[in-house]
Each structure stands twice: as C-alpha cells, then as structure tokens.
PDB file of C-alpha atoms and ligand atoms in Angstrom:
ATOM      1  CA  MET A   1      79.788 111.589 109.956  1.00  0.00           C
ATOM      2  CA  LYS A   2      79.098 113.756 113.032  1.00  0.00           C
ATOM      3  CA  TRP A   3      79.702 111.916 116.300  1.00  0.00           C
ATOM      4  CA  ASN A   4      77.764 112.428 119.506  1.00  0.00           C
ATOM      5  CA  ALA A   5      80.432 111.776 122.148  1.00  0.00           C
ATOM      6  CA  GLU A   6      77.960 111.719 125.081  1.00  0.00           C
ATOM      7  CA  LEU A   7      75.578 109.235 123.434  1.00  0.00           C
ATOM      8  CA  TYR A   8      78.551 107.120 122.402  1.00  0.00           C
ATOM      9  CA  ASP A   9      79.763 106.821 125.998  1.00  0.00           C
ATOM     10  CA  ASP A  10      76.283 106.358 127.433  1.00  0.00           C
ATOM     11  CA  LYS A  11      74.636 103.811 125.144  1.00  0.00           C
ATOM     12  CA  HIS A  12      77.443 102.319 123.085  1.00  0.00           C
ATOM     13  CA  ALA A  13      80.050 101.642 125.745  1.00  0.00           C
ATOM     14  CA  PHE A  14      80.280  98.057 124.466  1.00  0.00           C
ATOM     15  CA  VAL A  15      82.469  99.376 121.638  1.00  0.00           C
ATOM     16  CA  PHE A  16      85.383 100.103 123.956  1.00  0.00           C
ATOM     17  CA  GLN A  17      84.427  97.398 126.481  1.00  0.00           C
ATOM     18  CA  TYR A  18      84.890  94.741 123.790  1.00  0.00           C
ATOM     19  CA  GLY A  19      88.144  96.492 122.887  1.00  0.00           C
ATOM     20  CA  GLU A  20      89.690  95.246 126.142  1.00  0.00           C
ATOM     21  CA  SER A  21      90.378  91.840 124.603  1.00  0.00           C
ATOM     22  CA  VAL A  22      92.033  93.465 121.572  1.00  0.00           C
ATOM     23  CA  LEU A  23      94.196  95.386 124.008  1.00  0.00           C
ATOM     24  CA  GLU A  24      95.449  92.082 125.442  1.00  0.00           C
ATOM     25  CA  LEU A  25      96.804  91.221 121.984  1.00  0.00           C
ATOM     26  CA  LEU A  26      98.787  94.451 121.984  1.00  0.00           C
ATOM     27  CA  GLU A  27     100.952  93.176 124.897  1.00  0.00           C
ATOM     28  CA  VAL A  28     101.957  96.673 125.955  1.00  0.00           C
ATOM     29  CA  LYS A  29     105.376  96.979 127.574  1.00  0.00           C
ATOM     30  CA  PRO A  30     106.216  99.870 129.895  1.00  0.00           C
ATOM     31  CA  GLY A  31     107.977 102.695 128.081  1.00  0.00           C
ATOM     32  CA  GLU A  32     106.714 101.772 124.634  1.00  0.00           C
ATOM     33  CA  ARG A  33     105.523 104.532 122.327  1.00  0.00           C
ATOM     34  CA  ILE A  34     102.018 103.633 121.172  1.00  0.00           C
ATOM     35  CA  LEU A  35      99.455 105.245 118.874  1.00  0.00           C
ATOM     36  CA  ASP A  36      95.723 104.631 119.395  1.00  0.00           C
ATOM     37  CA  LEU A  37      94.265 105.095 115.921  1.00  0.00           C
ATOM     38  CA  GLY A  38      90.652 106.268 116.112  1.00  0.00           C
ATOM     39  CA  CYS A  39      90.688 106.660 119.879  1.00  0.00           C
ATOM     40  CA  GLY A  40      87.103 107.973 120.235  1.00  0.00           C
ATOM     41  CA  THR A  41      86.518 109.225 123.772  1.00  0.00           C
ATOM     42  CA  GLY A  42      89.889 107.861 124.883  1.00  0.00           C
ATOM     43  CA  HIS A  43      89.003 105.080 127.342  1.00  0.00           C
ATOM     44  CA  LEU A  44      91.313 102.502 125.810  1.00  0.00           C
ATOM     45  CA  THR A  45      94.012 105.125 125.206  1.00  0.00           C
ATOM     46  CA  GLN A  46      94.026 105.803 128.933  1.00  0.00           C
ATOM     47  CA  GLU A  47      94.265 102.065 129.616  1.00  0.00           C
ATOM     48  CA  ILE A  48      97.265 101.782 127.353  1.00  0.00           C
ATOM     49  CA  GLN A  49      98.871 104.595 129.341  1.00  0.00           C
ATOM     50  CA  ASN A  50      97.999 102.745 132.573  1.00  0.00           C
ATOM     51  CA  HIS A  51     100.202  99.895 131.308  1.00  0.00           C
ATOM     52  CA  GLY A  52     103.150 102.306 131.389  1.00  0.00           C
ATOM     53  CA  ALA A  53     103.275 103.241 127.725  1.00  0.00           C
ATOM     54  CA  GLU A  54     103.741 106.705 126.274  1.00  0.00           C
ATOM     55  CA  VAL A  55     100.525 106.944 124.269  1.00  0.00           C
ATOM     56  CA  THR A  56      98.976 109.305 121.726  1.00  0.00           C
ATOM     57  CA  GLY A  57      95.345 109.053 120.620  1.00  0.00           C
ATOM     58  CA  ILE A  58      94.128 110.373 117.287  1.00  0.00           C
ATOM     59  CA  ASP A  59      90.576 110.647 115.985  1.00  0.00           C
ATOM     60  CA  ALA A  60      88.946 112.474 113.065  1.00  0.00           C
ATOM     61  CA  SER A  61      86.129 113.761 115.291  1.00  0.00           C
ATOM     62  CA  ALA A  62      86.882 117.017 117.116  1.00  0.00           C
ATOM     63  CA  ASP A  63      83.974 116.282 119.502  1.00  0.00           C
ATOM     64  CA  MET A  64      85.410 112.896 120.466  1.00  0.00           C
ATOM     65  CA  ILE A  65      88.869 114.401 120.996  1.00  0.00           C
ATOM     66  CA  ALA A  66      87.421 117.227 123.124  1.00  0.00           C
ATOM     67  CA  LYS A  67      85.658 114.666 125.341  1.00  0.00           C
ATOM     68  CA  ALA A  68      88.802 112.508 125.535  1.00  0.00           C
ATOM     69  CA  LYS A  69      90.930 115.515 126.604  1.00  0.00           C
ATOM     70  CA  GLU A  70      88.384 116.480 129.225  1.00  0.00           C
ATOM     71  CA  SER A  71      88.239 112.932 130.661  1.00  0.00           C
ATOM     72  CA  TYR A  72      91.974 112.189 130.478  1.00  0.00           C
ATOM     73  CA  PRO A  73      93.958 115.441 130.616  1.00  0.00           C
ATOM     74  CA  ARG A  74      97.283 113.615 131.076  1.00  0.00           C
ATOM     75  CA  VAL A  75      97.032 111.765 127.748  1.00  0.00           C
ATOM     76  CA  THR A  76      97.995 113.329 124.411  1.00  0.00           C
ATOM     77  CA  PHE A  77      95.039 113.504 121.998  1.00  0.00           C
ATOM     78  CA  ILE A  78      95.110 114.992 118.486  1.00  0.00           C
ATOM     79  CA  VAL A  79      92.450 115.449 115.785  1.00  0.00           C
ATOM     80  CA  ALA A  80      93.745 113.594 112.708  1.00  0.00           C
ATOM     81  CA  ASP A  81      92.445 111.559 109.772  1.00  0.00           C
ATOM     82  CA  ALA A  82      93.207 107.814 109.867  1.00  0.00           C
ATOM     83  CA  ALA A  83      94.044 107.824 106.154  1.00  0.00           C
ATOM     84  CA  ASP A  84      96.163 110.979 106.219  1.00  0.00           C
ATOM     85  CA  PHE A  85      98.430 111.324 109.252  1.00  0.00           C
ATOM     86  CA  HIS A  86     102.133 111.615 109.866  1.00  0.00           C
ATOM     87  CA  PHE A  87     104.406 111.539 112.922  1.00  0.00           C
ATOM     88  CA  ASP A  88     108.093 112.483 112.856  1.00  0.00           C
ATOM     89  CA  GLU A  89     108.910 110.083 115.694  1.00  0.00           C
ATOM     90  CA  PRO A  90     107.833 106.492 114.927  1.00  0.00           C
ATOM     91  CA  PHE A  91     105.861 104.214 117.279  1.00  0.00           C
ATOM     92  CA  ASP A  92     106.577 100.753 118.708  1.00  0.00           C
ATOM     93  CA  ALA A  93     102.959  99.759 118.073  1.00  0.00           C
ATOM     94  CA  ILE A  94      99.739 101.099 116.590  1.00  0.00           C
ATOM     95  CA  PHE A  95      96.432  99.945 118.036  1.00  0.00           C
ATOM     96  CA  SER A  96      92.978 100.389 116.534  1.00  0.00           C
ATOM     97  CA  ASN A  97      89.613  99.198 117.835  1.00  0.00           C
ATOM     98  CA  ALA A  98      86.326  99.382 115.885  1.00  0.00           C
ATOM     99  CA  VAL A  99      87.460 102.171 113.574  1.00  0.00           C
ATOM    100  CA  LEU A 100      88.947 100.870 110.340  1.00  0.00           C
ATOM    101  CA  HIS A 101      85.523  99.972 108.890  1.00  0.00           C
ATOM    102  CA  TRP A 102      84.875 103.737 108.701  1.00  0.00           C
ATOM    103  CA  VAL A 103      88.037 104.225 106.654  1.00  0.00           C
ATOM    104  CA  HIS A 104      87.236 103.643 102.997  1.00  0.00           C
ATOM    105  CA  LYS A 105      90.739 104.635 101.913  1.00  0.00           C
ATOM    106  CA  ALA A 106      92.145 101.480 103.475  1.00  0.00           C
ATOM    107  CA  ASP A 107      95.386 101.453 101.478  1.00  0.00           C
ATOM    108  CA  ASP A 108      96.138 105.048 102.490  1.00  0.00           C
ATOM    109  CA  ALA A 109      95.475 104.237 106.159  1.00  0.00           C
ATOM    110  CA  ILE A 110      97.694 101.138 106.018  1.00  0.00           C
ATOM    111  CA  LYS A 111     100.497 103.201 104.424  1.00  0.00           C
ATOM    112  CA  CYS A 112     100.221 105.879 107.144  1.00  0.00           C
ATOM    113  CA  VAL A 113     100.400 103.136 109.787  1.00  0.00           C
ATOM    114  CA  TYR A 114     103.400 101.495 108.113  1.00  0.00           C
ATOM    115  CA  ASP A 115     105.270 104.786 107.786  1.00  0.00           C
ATOM    116  CA  SER A 116     104.571 105.640 111.440  1.00  0.00           C
ATOM    117  CA  LEU A 117     105.975 102.396 112.875  1.00  0.00           C
ATOM    118  CA  LYS A 118     109.538 101.530 113.820  1.00  0.00           C
ATOM    119  CA  PRO A 119     110.985  98.515 111.973  1.00  0.00           C
ATOM    120  CA  GLY A 120     109.573  95.469 113.790  1.00  0.00           C
ATOM    121  CA  GLY A 121     106.649  97.578 115.084  1.00  0.00           C
ATOM    122  CA  ARG A 122     103.203  95.989 115.585  1.00  0.00           C
ATOM    123  CA  PHE A 123      99.871  96.921 114.063  1.00  0.00           C
ATOM    124  CA  VAL A 124      97.117  95.377 116.237  1.00  0.00           C
ATOM    125  CA  ALA A 125      93.525  96.011 115.219  1.00  0.00           C
ATOM    126  CA  GLU A 126      89.939  94.901 115.221  1.00  0.00           C
ATOM    127  CA  MET A 127      87.248  96.112 112.834  1.00  0.00           C
ATOM    128  CA  GLY A 128      83.961  95.006 111.325  1.00  0.00           C
ATOM    129  CA  GLY A 129      84.639  92.128 108.930  1.00  0.00           C
ATOM    130  CA  LYS A 130      82.762  90.770 105.918  1.00  0.00           C
ATOM    131  CA  GLY A 131      79.126  90.109 106.854  1.00  0.00           C
ATOM    132  CA  ASN A 132      79.167  92.530 109.790  1.00  0.00           C
ATOM    133  CA  ASN A 133      75.683  93.828 110.669  1.00  0.00           C
ATOM    134  CA  ALA A 134      74.375  92.237 107.474  1.00  0.00           C
ATOM    135  CA  LEU A 135      70.868  91.747 108.896  1.00  0.00           C
ATOM    136  CA  ILE A 136      70.349  95.325 110.022  1.00  0.00           C
ATOM    137  CA  LEU A 137      71.891  96.587 106.787  1.00  0.00           C
ATOM    138  CA  ALA A 138      69.567  94.441 104.643  1.00  0.00           C
ATOM    139  CA  ALA A 139      66.534  95.485 106.712  1.00  0.00           C
ATOM    140  CA  THR A 140      67.485  99.170 106.420  1.00  0.00           C
ATOM    141  CA  GLN A 141      67.884  98.896 102.666  1.00  0.00           C
ATOM    142  CA  GLN A 142      64.574  97.067 102.282  1.00  0.00           C
ATOM    143  CA  VAL A 143      62.602  99.607 104.321  1.00  0.00           C
ATOM    144  CA  LEU A 144      64.241 102.629 102.669  1.00  0.00           C
ATOM    145  CA  GLU A 145      63.341 101.237  99.245  1.00  0.00           C
ATOM    146  CA  LYS A 146      59.763 100.592 100.360  1.00  0.00           C
ATOM    147  CA  HIS A 147      59.504 104.220 101.528  1.00  0.00           C
ATOM    148  CA  GLY A 148      60.782 105.510  98.163  1.00  0.00           C
ATOM    149  CA  TYR A 149      64.410 106.258  99.046  1.00  0.00           C
ATOM    150  CA  PRO A 150      66.432 103.984  96.716  1.00  0.00           C
ATOM    151  CA  GLN A 151      69.258 106.567  96.633  1.00  0.00           C
ATOM    152  CA  LEU A 152      69.682 106.256 100.425  1.00  0.00           C
ATOM    153  CA  ALA A 153      69.303 102.468 100.385  1.00  0.00           C
ATOM    154  CA  VAL A 154      72.450 102.079  98.257  1.00  0.00           C
ATOM    155  CA  LYS A 155      74.663 104.095 100.603  1.00  0.00           C
ATOM    156  CA  LYS A 156      77.684 102.261 101.956  1.00  0.00           C
ATOM    157  CA  PRO A 157      78.862 104.055 105.086  1.00  0.00           C
ATOM    158  CA  TRP A 158      81.134 101.166 106.114  1.00  0.00           C
ATOM    159  CA  TYR A 159      83.843  98.973 104.670  1.00  0.00           C
ATOM    160  CA  PHE A 160      83.666  95.390 105.951  1.00  0.00           C
ATOM    161  CA  PRO A 161      86.436  93.435 104.191  1.00  0.00           C
ATOM    162  CA  SER A 162      87.062  89.711 104.264  1.00  0.00           C
ATOM    163  CA  LEU A 163      90.122  88.387 106.053  1.00  0.00           C
ATOM    164  CA  GLY A 164      91.832  87.645 102.715  1.00  0.00           C
ATOM    165  CA  GLU A 165      91.138  91.102 101.332  1.00  0.00           C
ATOM    166  CA  TYR A 166      92.489  93.062 104.290  1.00  0.00           C
ATOM    167  CA  THR A 167      95.474  90.868 105.058  1.00  0.00           C
ATOM    168  CA  SER A 168      96.484  91.010 101.359  1.00  0.00           C
ATOM    169  CA  LYS A 169      96.506  94.799 101.617  1.00  0.00           C
ATOM    170  CA  LEU A 170      98.652  94.565 104.737  1.00  0.00           C
ATOM    171  CA  GLU A 171     101.116  92.217 103.035  1.00  0.00           C
ATOM    172  CA  LYS A 172     101.261  94.380  99.930  1.00  0.00           C
ATOM    173  CA  ALA A 173     102.189  97.346 102.123  1.00  0.00           C
ATOM    174  CA  GLY A 174     105.110  95.412 103.657  1.00  0.00           C
ATOM    175  CA  PHE A 175     103.572  93.884 106.784  1.00  0.00           C
ATOM    176  CA  ARG A 176     103.939  90.270 107.915  1.00  0.00           C
ATOM    177  CA  VAL A 177     100.545  89.194 109.223  1.00  0.00           C
ATOM    178  CA  THR A 178     101.276  87.009 112.238  1.00  0.00           C
ATOM    179  CA  SER A 179      97.654  86.282 113.121  1.00  0.00           C
ATOM    180  CA  ALA A 180      94.207  87.072 111.745  1.00  0.00           C
ATOM    181  CA  TYR A 181      90.720  85.941 112.719  1.00  0.00           C
ATOM    182  CA  HIS A 182      87.259  86.444 111.237  1.00  0.00           C
ATOM    183  CA  PHE A 183      84.565  85.534 113.759  1.00  0.00           C
ATOM    184  CA  ASP A 184      80.952  86.137 114.801  1.00  0.00           C
ATOM    185  CA  ARG A 185      80.408  88.180 117.937  1.00  0.00           C
ATOM    186  CA  PRO A 186      76.690  88.639 118.653  1.00  0.00           C
ATOM    187  CA  THR A 187      76.576  91.949 120.513  1.00  0.00           C
ATOM    188  CA  LEU A 188      73.992  92.803 123.153  1.00  0.00           C
ATOM    189  CA  LEU A 189      72.222  96.088 122.389  1.00  0.00           C
ATOM    190  CA  GLN A 190      71.308  98.310 125.300  1.00  0.00           C
ATOM    191  CA  ASP A 191      67.580  98.876 125.825  1.00  0.00           C
ATOM    192  CA  GLY A 192      66.311  95.821 123.899  1.00  0.00           C
ATOM    193  CA  ARG A 193      64.126  96.691 120.904  1.00  0.00           C
ATOM    194  CA  ALA A 194      64.808 100.438 121.300  1.00  0.00           C
ATOM    195  CA  GLY A 195      68.503  99.610 120.912  1.00  0.00           C
ATOM    196  CA  VAL A 196      68.076  99.069 117.161  1.00  0.00           C
ATOM    197  CA  ALA A 197      66.886 102.653 116.588  1.00  0.00           C
ATOM    198  CA  LYS A 198      69.543 103.970 118.968  1.00  0.00           C
ATOM    199  CA  TRP A 199      72.233 102.059 117.105  1.00  0.00           C
ATOM    200  CA  LEU A 200      71.076 103.431 113.744  1.00  0.00           C
ATOM    201  CA  ASN A 201      70.783 106.947 115.152  1.00  0.00           C
ATOM    202  CA  MET A 202      74.336 106.729 116.443  1.00  0.00           C
ATOM    203  CA  PHE A 203      76.050 104.999 113.528  1.00  0.00           C
ATOM    204  CA  GLY A 204      73.726 105.057 110.516  1.00  0.00           C
ATOM    205  CA  ASP A 205      73.056 108.769 110.020  1.00  0.00           C
ATOM    206  CA  ALA A 206      73.935 108.600 106.343  1.00  0.00           C
ATOM    207  CA  PHE A 207      70.886 106.433 105.602  1.00  0.00           C
ATOM    208  CA  PHE A 208      68.377 108.995 106.815  1.00  0.00           C
ATOM    209  CA  GLU A 209      69.615 112.235 105.277  1.00  0.00           C
ATOM    210  CA  GLY A 210      66.693 114.515 104.424  1.00  0.00           C
ATOM    211  CA  ILE A 211      64.000 112.270 105.969  1.00  0.00           C
ATOM    212  CA  ASP A 212      61.771 114.065 108.477  1.00  0.00           C
ATOM    213  CA  GLU A 213      61.646 112.841 112.079  1.00  0.00           C
ATOM    214  CA  THR A 214      58.119 111.362 111.915  1.00  0.00           C
ATOM    215  CA  GLU A 215      58.852 109.220 108.882  1.00  0.00           C
ATOM    216  CA  LYS A 216      62.267 108.289 110.258  1.00  0.00           C
ATOM    217  CA  GLU A 217      60.619 106.954 113.412  1.00  0.00           C
ATOM    218  CA  GLN A 218      58.287 104.863 111.278  1.00  0.00           C
ATOM    219  CA  ILE A 219      61.208 103.535 109.218  1.00  0.00           C
ATOM    220  CA  LEU A 220      63.177 102.665 112.368  1.00  0.00           C
ATOM    221  CA  ALA A 221      60.167 100.794 113.767  1.00  0.00           C
ATOM    222  CA  GLU A 222      59.847  98.767 110.555  1.00  0.00           C
ATOM    223  CA  ILE A 223      63.558  97.942 110.580  1.00  0.00           C
ATOM    224  CA  SER A 224      63.225  96.799 114.198  1.00  0.00           C
ATOM    225  CA  ASP A 225      60.303  94.547 113.207  1.00  0.00           C
ATOM    226  CA  LEU A 226      62.346  92.967 110.430  1.00  0.00           C
ATOM    227  CA  VAL A 227      65.379  92.158 112.575  1.00  0.00           C
ATOM    228  CA  GLU A 228      63.368  91.083 115.611  1.00  0.00           C
ATOM    229  CA  PRO A 229      63.163  87.345 114.740  1.00  0.00           C
ATOM    230  CA  HIS A 230      66.982  87.243 114.476  1.00  0.00           C
ATOM    231  CA  TYR A 231      67.939  89.764 117.163  1.00  0.00           C
ATOM    232  CA  ASN A 232      65.447  89.103 119.978  1.00  0.00           C
ATOM    233  CA  LYS A 233      66.632  86.270 122.215  1.00  0.00           C
ATOM    234  CA  ASN A 234      64.165  86.059 125.101  1.00  0.00           C
ATOM    235  CA  GLY A 235      63.951  89.832 125.387  1.00  0.00           C
ATOM    236  CA  ASP A 236      67.647  90.529 124.906  1.00  0.00           C
ATOM    237  CA  TRP A 237      68.465  91.907 121.475  1.00  0.00           C
ATOM    238  CA  TYR A 238      71.785  90.884 119.900  1.00  0.00           C
ATOM    239  CA  ALA A 239      73.183  92.609 116.812  1.00  0.00           C
ATOM    240  CA  ASP A 240      74.930  90.425 114.244  1.00  0.00           C
ATOM    241  CA  TYR A 241      78.485  91.687 114.645  1.00  0.00           C
ATOM    242  CA  VAL A 242      81.274  89.921 112.743  1.00  0.00           C
ATOM    243  CA  ARG A 243      84.837  90.879 113.628  1.00  0.00           C
ATOM    244  CA  LEU A 244      88.096  90.954 111.739  1.00  0.00           C
ATOM    245  CA  ARG A 245      91.061  90.977 114.079  1.00  0.00           C
ATOM    246  CA  PHE A 246      94.738  90.886 113.185  1.00  0.00           C
ATOM    247  CA  VAL A 247      98.301  91.391 114.335  1.00  0.00           C
ATOM    248  CA  ALA A 248     100.748  92.542 111.657  1.00  0.00           C
ATOM    249  CA  VAL A 249     104.426  93.339 112.009  1.00  0.00           C
ATOM    250  CA  LYS A 250     106.403  95.845 109.969  1.00  0.00           C
ATOM    251  CA  GLU A 251     109.159  93.809 108.352  1.00  0.00           C
ATOM    252  CA  ASN A 252     112.669  95.035 109.184  1.00  0.00           C
TER     253      ASN A 252
HETATM  254  C1  BEZ B 301      81.371  97.858 114.281  1.00  0.00           C
HETATM  255  O1  BEZ B 301      82.033  98.071 115.309  1.00  0.00           O
HETATM  256  O2  BEZ B 301      81.475  96.804 113.677  1.00  0.00           O
HETATM  257  C2  BEZ B 301      80.475  98.902 113.730  1.00  0.00           C
HETATM  258  C3  BEZ B 301      80.078  99.957 114.517  1.00  0.00           C
HETATM  259  C4  BEZ B 301      79.268 100.909 113.986  1.00  0.00           C
HETATM  260  C5  BEZ B 301      78.845 100.833 112.687  1.00  0.00           C
HETATM  261  C6  BEZ B 301      79.211  99.780 111.916  1.00  0.00           C
HETATM  262  C7  BEZ B 301      80.031  98.803 112.447  1.00  0.00           C
END
C-alpha cells in the first residue's frame, strides 16, 4: 500500500480528528514514555507530546514519516513495521489509532507491543471492527465482478475482527483487557458523493490494480450509485464505519 500523505491530510483528516477521543482514553501523564503505533502524518503524536510525554511515532510508510518529521521536527519519528518492531527501552503506554486493521499479522503485532511495554504498561487502540465499511466493500465486490474482475473482488486489504476475536488474542499474549467496545460510527465523507471515490482512491488501491483510469472512473461511479441509498443523508454522505476500541494492560 502506497500512501499519499498530502491527500491523507487534506481529505481524510477525520481519521486523526476522531482519534482525539481515543487519546482521552490514553490518559497521558507528563514524563511518560509513549509509542504511537502507525502514527501517519504525526498529528496525534504531537498532541501526545503536548501532554508532556516523551513520544516516538512509528509508521511503515516512509512518505508519512517524512511528512510527520517536516510538520513536527521536535518529535521522534521512525519508519517501522507494526508487526516487526523492537525497542530496547520499554514504554509506559502504546497508542494506536485507525491502523491495526491494516496489520494482517495481528498476533505478531500484539507480541511486539507486549514486548515493548513495561510491566503494567497500557495498550490503548482503536481500529476497524467486524462489519466496518461492509456496504462499500460489498458494492465494490459486486461492481468488480460485474466488470469481469473476480480476482480483484476477492481481495481483502483489511482485517476487521470482532471484539471477541481481538480481545482473545490480547489475552493469549498476556494482556488483561480492562475495557473493549464495538460500536457503529457513521463517518461523514468530505465532498458528498465524490467522497466515495476519494475514499476508495485513498484506501482501496488494491481493488483496482491493472484497471485503466477510464474504466476505474466508471466502476467508482457505479459503486457510488450502489451505496447512495445508505450513505446519502440529505446531501451529506456517511460511510458505515464500525469501531473496535480497547484498553489492555500488560500483566505484571
Ligand atoms: C478505518 O479507519 O476503519 C479504515 C480506514 C481505511 C480503510 C479501511 C478502514
């Protein structure tokens, strides 16, 4: 997945704006050492630092990290894989917003998090949960099949686990899950109907590999038609986001 850091900041700012409420759950204390796992362009990482923490942001995308460093030169940012990272000095807490659904090797990521926390350390995260974006996903699959791309229709770029599935993984790895929620969060798309195509262009690249631009535009229009009855609420288009949010503590 190749990220466009400018487009992300411009048209998909809701990703980190919604992250503010996840940040509240983190309850940052001044002086704490905190890791922002999948920090993107670094907006929330900077906020964590504003609370007085010593923060490091990691992200697998070199473009995102470059943008984060440019925007926030006083914060430490490193390119690293969420399922394959290591720090010699452990953290008091690890925070992650809207990232873990990209990480198919969930057990590896959870192990890296566990190993990078101090005993008693917190893992506070939100990700797409079971049923997330189900309408746009179903519409995309339907239209790709109709256009003769069954091999693209079966792609699964994201991992949207149920609450039971993910919290079981956390417990198996040695965490005590102190809270977990699975809830609907209809999410306003920027630019109404055009927001559907923009969303898929930003996040759904994998579905359109090898399709020329003219046909892709046609496919995106058909997908928009299919989701319209569910997404269009008096001219505002809301995507069917479903969140999984949890706080887990590394047992002493
Ligand atoms: C999400 O935040 O749930 C999400 C974002 C992009 C693609 C898929 C899911």
